[in-house]
C-alpha positions as a printed NumPy array, in Angstrom:
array([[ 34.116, -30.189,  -3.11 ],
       [ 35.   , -28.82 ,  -6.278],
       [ 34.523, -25.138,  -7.067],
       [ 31.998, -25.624, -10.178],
       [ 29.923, -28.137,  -7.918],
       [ 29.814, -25.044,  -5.108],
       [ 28.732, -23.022,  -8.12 ],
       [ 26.315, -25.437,  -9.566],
       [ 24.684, -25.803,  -6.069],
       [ 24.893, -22.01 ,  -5.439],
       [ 23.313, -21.004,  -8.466],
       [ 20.343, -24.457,  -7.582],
       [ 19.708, -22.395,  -4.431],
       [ 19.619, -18.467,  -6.339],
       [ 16.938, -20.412,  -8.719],
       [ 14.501, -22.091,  -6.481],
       [ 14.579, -18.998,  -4.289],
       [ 13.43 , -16.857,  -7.265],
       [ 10.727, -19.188,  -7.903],
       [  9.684, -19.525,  -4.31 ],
       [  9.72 , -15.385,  -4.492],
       [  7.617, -15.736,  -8.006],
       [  5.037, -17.708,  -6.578],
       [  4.618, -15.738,  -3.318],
       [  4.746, -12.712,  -5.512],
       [  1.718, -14.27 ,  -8.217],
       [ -0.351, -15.295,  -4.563],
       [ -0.035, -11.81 ,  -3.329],
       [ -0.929, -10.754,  -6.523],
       [ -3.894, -12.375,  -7.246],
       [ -5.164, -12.009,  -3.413],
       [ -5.017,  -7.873,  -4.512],
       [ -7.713,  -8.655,  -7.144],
       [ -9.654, -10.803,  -5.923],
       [-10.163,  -8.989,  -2.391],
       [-10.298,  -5.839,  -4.315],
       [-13.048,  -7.411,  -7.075],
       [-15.098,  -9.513,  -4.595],
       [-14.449,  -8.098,  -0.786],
       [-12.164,  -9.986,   1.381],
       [-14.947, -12.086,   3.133],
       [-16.828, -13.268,  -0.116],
       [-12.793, -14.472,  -1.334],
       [-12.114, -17.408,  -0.862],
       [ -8.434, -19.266,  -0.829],
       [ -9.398, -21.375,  -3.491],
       [ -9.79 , -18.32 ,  -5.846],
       [ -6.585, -16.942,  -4.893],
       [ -4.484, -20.422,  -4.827],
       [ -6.305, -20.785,  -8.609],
       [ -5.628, -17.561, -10.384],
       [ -1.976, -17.682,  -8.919],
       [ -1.435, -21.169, -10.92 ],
       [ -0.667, -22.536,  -7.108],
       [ -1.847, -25.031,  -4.887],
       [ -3.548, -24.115,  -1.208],
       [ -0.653, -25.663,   0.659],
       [  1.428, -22.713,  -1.08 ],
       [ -0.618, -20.262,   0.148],
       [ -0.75 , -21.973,   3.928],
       [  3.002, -22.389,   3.822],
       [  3.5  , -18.723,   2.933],
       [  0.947, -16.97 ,   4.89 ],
       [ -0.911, -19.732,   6.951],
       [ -4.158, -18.806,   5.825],
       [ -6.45 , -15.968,   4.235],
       [ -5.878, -13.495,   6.884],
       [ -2.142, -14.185,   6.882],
       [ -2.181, -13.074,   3.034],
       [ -4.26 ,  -9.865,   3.909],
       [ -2.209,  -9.095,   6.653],
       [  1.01 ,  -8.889,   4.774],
       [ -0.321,  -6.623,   1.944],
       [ -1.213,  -4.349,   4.001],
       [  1.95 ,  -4.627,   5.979],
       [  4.114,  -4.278,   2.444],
       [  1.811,  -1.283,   1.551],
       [  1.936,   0.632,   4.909],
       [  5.765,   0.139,   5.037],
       [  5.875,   1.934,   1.817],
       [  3.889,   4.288,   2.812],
       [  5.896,   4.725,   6.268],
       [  8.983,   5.243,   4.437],
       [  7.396,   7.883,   1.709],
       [  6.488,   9.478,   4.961],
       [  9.606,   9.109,   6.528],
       [ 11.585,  10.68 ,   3.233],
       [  9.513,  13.625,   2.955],
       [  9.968,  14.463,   6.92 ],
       [ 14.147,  14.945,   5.673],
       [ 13.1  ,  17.927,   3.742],
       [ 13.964,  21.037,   4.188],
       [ 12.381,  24.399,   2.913],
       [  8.949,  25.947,   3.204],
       [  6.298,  24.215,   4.491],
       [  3.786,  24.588,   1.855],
       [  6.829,  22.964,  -1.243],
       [  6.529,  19.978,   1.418],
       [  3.139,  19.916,   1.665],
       [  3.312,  19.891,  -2.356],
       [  6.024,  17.104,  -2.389],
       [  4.289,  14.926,   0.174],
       [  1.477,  14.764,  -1.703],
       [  2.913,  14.428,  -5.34 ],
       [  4.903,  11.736,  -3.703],
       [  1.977,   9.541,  -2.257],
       [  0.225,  10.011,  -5.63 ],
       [  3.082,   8.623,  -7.045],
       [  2.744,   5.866,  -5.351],
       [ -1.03 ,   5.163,  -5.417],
       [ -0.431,   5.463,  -9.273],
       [  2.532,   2.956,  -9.308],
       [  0.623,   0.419,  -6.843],
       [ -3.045,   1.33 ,  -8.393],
       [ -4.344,  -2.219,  -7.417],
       [ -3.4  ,  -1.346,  -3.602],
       [ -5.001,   1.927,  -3.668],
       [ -7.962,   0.158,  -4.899],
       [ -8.135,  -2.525,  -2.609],
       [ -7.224,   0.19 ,   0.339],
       [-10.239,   1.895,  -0.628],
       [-12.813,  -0.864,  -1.376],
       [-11.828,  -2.096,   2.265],
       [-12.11 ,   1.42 ,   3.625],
       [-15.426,   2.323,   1.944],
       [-16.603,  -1.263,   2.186],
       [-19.101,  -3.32 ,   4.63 ],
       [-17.414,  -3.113,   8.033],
       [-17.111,  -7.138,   8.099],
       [-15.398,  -7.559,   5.521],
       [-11.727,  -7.002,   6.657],
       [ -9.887,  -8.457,   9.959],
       [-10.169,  -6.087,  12.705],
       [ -6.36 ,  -6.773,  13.421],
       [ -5.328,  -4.255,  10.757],
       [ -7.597,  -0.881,   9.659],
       [ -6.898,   0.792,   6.69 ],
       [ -7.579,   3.991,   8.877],
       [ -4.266,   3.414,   9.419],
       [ -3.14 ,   4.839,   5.712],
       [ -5.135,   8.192,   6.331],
       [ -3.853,   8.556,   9.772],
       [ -0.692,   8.53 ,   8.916],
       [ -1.531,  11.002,   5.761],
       [ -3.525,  13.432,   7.712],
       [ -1.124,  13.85 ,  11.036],
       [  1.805,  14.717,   8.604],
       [  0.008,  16.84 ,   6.361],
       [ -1.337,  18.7  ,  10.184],
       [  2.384,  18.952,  11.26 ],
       [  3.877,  20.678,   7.999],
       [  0.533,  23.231,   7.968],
       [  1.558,  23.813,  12.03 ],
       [  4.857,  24.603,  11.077],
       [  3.637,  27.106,   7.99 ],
       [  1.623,  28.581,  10.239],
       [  4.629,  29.106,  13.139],
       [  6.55 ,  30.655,  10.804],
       [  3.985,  33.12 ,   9.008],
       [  3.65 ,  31.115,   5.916],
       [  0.158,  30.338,   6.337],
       [ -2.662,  32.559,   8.13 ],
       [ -3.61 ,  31.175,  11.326],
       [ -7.035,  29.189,  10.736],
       [ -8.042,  25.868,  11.956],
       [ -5.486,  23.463,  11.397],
       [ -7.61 ,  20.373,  10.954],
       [-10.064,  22.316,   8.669],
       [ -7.03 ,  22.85 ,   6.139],
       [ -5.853,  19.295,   6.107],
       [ -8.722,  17.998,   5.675],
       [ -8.816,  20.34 ,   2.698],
       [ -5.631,  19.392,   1.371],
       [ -6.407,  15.381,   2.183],
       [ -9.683,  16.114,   0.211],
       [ -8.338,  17.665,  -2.901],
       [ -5.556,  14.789,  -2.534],
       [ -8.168,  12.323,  -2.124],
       [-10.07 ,  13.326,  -5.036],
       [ -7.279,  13.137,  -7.678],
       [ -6.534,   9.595,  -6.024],
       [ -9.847,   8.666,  -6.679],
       [ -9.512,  10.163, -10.579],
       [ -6.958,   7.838, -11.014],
       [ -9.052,   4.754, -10.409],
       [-12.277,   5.82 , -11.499],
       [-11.852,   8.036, -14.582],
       [ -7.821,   7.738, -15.407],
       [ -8.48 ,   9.656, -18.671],
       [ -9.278,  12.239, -16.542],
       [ -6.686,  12.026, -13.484],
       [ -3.887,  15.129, -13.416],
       [ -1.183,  12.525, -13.829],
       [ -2.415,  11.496, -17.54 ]])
């Protein structure tokens, strides 16, 4: 085989897997509104397969089916989330600067993925039927408050912080972060990051 045929296949292969990326990209996309706008039981694969400019076998052979879709959303948006978490345990330094940098970094990321914050919350605040039971956005605020109860532990070990109840004061600091999360979405003009 001649080397400009390798290339010319090669270069056949890079472009159909950017479009197959493009159109799982415009599926998962458009299943982020419309679960977000309508609630993932009232969406239906139709809507999603039609506002991605796709057919439903697209969406089957990516996902399988509507729950397949959901599922990896939230699997994308919990891995980022895992590995914001994950970065911010590497710090060093005082326990409340950490504190500060986790949270500046998760609203960093809630403001850079706003549509996944959004549908995190609509699913979380929603009617309990409307998700699949096989994956609970509990698991975002879990993960939130048990990191944000091991750096106030460690302020209060050593002396930074008066010894109070722990819990109380994350769930003060996950409140106040909540809140400006919840800015952003609602009332942008009035978020702390605008």
């Amino acid at each position: 085989v001649k080397p400009g045929m390798r290339r010319a296949v090669a270069t056949k292969r890079v472009n159909e897997h950017q479009a197959e990326a493009a159109v799982r990209e415009r599926l998962l996309d458009s299943a982020i509104n419309i679960f977000t706008q309508r609630g993932y039981a009232a969406a239906t694969v139709r809507e999603i397969v039609e506002a991605a400019g796709v057919t439903k076998p697209a969406l089957y052979y990516y996902f399988g089916k509507k729950e397949g879709i959901y599922l990896e959303i939230m699997k994308e948006a919990l891995a980022k989330f895992r590995g914001l978490l994950n970065e911010s345990e590497k710090l060093g330094g005082r326990a409340w600067d950490r504190i500060q940098a986790l949270c500046a970094g998760c609203y960093e990321l809630a403001h850079e993925n706003l549509k996944m914050a959004r549908l995190i919350y609509s699913i979380f605040y929603g009617p309990s039927h409307g998700a699949p039971p096989c994956f609970a956005p509990e698991a975002f605020h879990d993960l939130f408050h048990g990191a944000l109860l091991g750096l106030i532990r460690e302020g209060i070990l050593a002396g930074e912080f008066a010894r109070h109840n722990e819990e109380a004061m994350a769930h003060a600091v996950g409140g106040a972060f909540g809140l400006a999360i919840e800015l952003e979405m609602a009332a942008p003009e009035r978020a702390i990051g605008g």
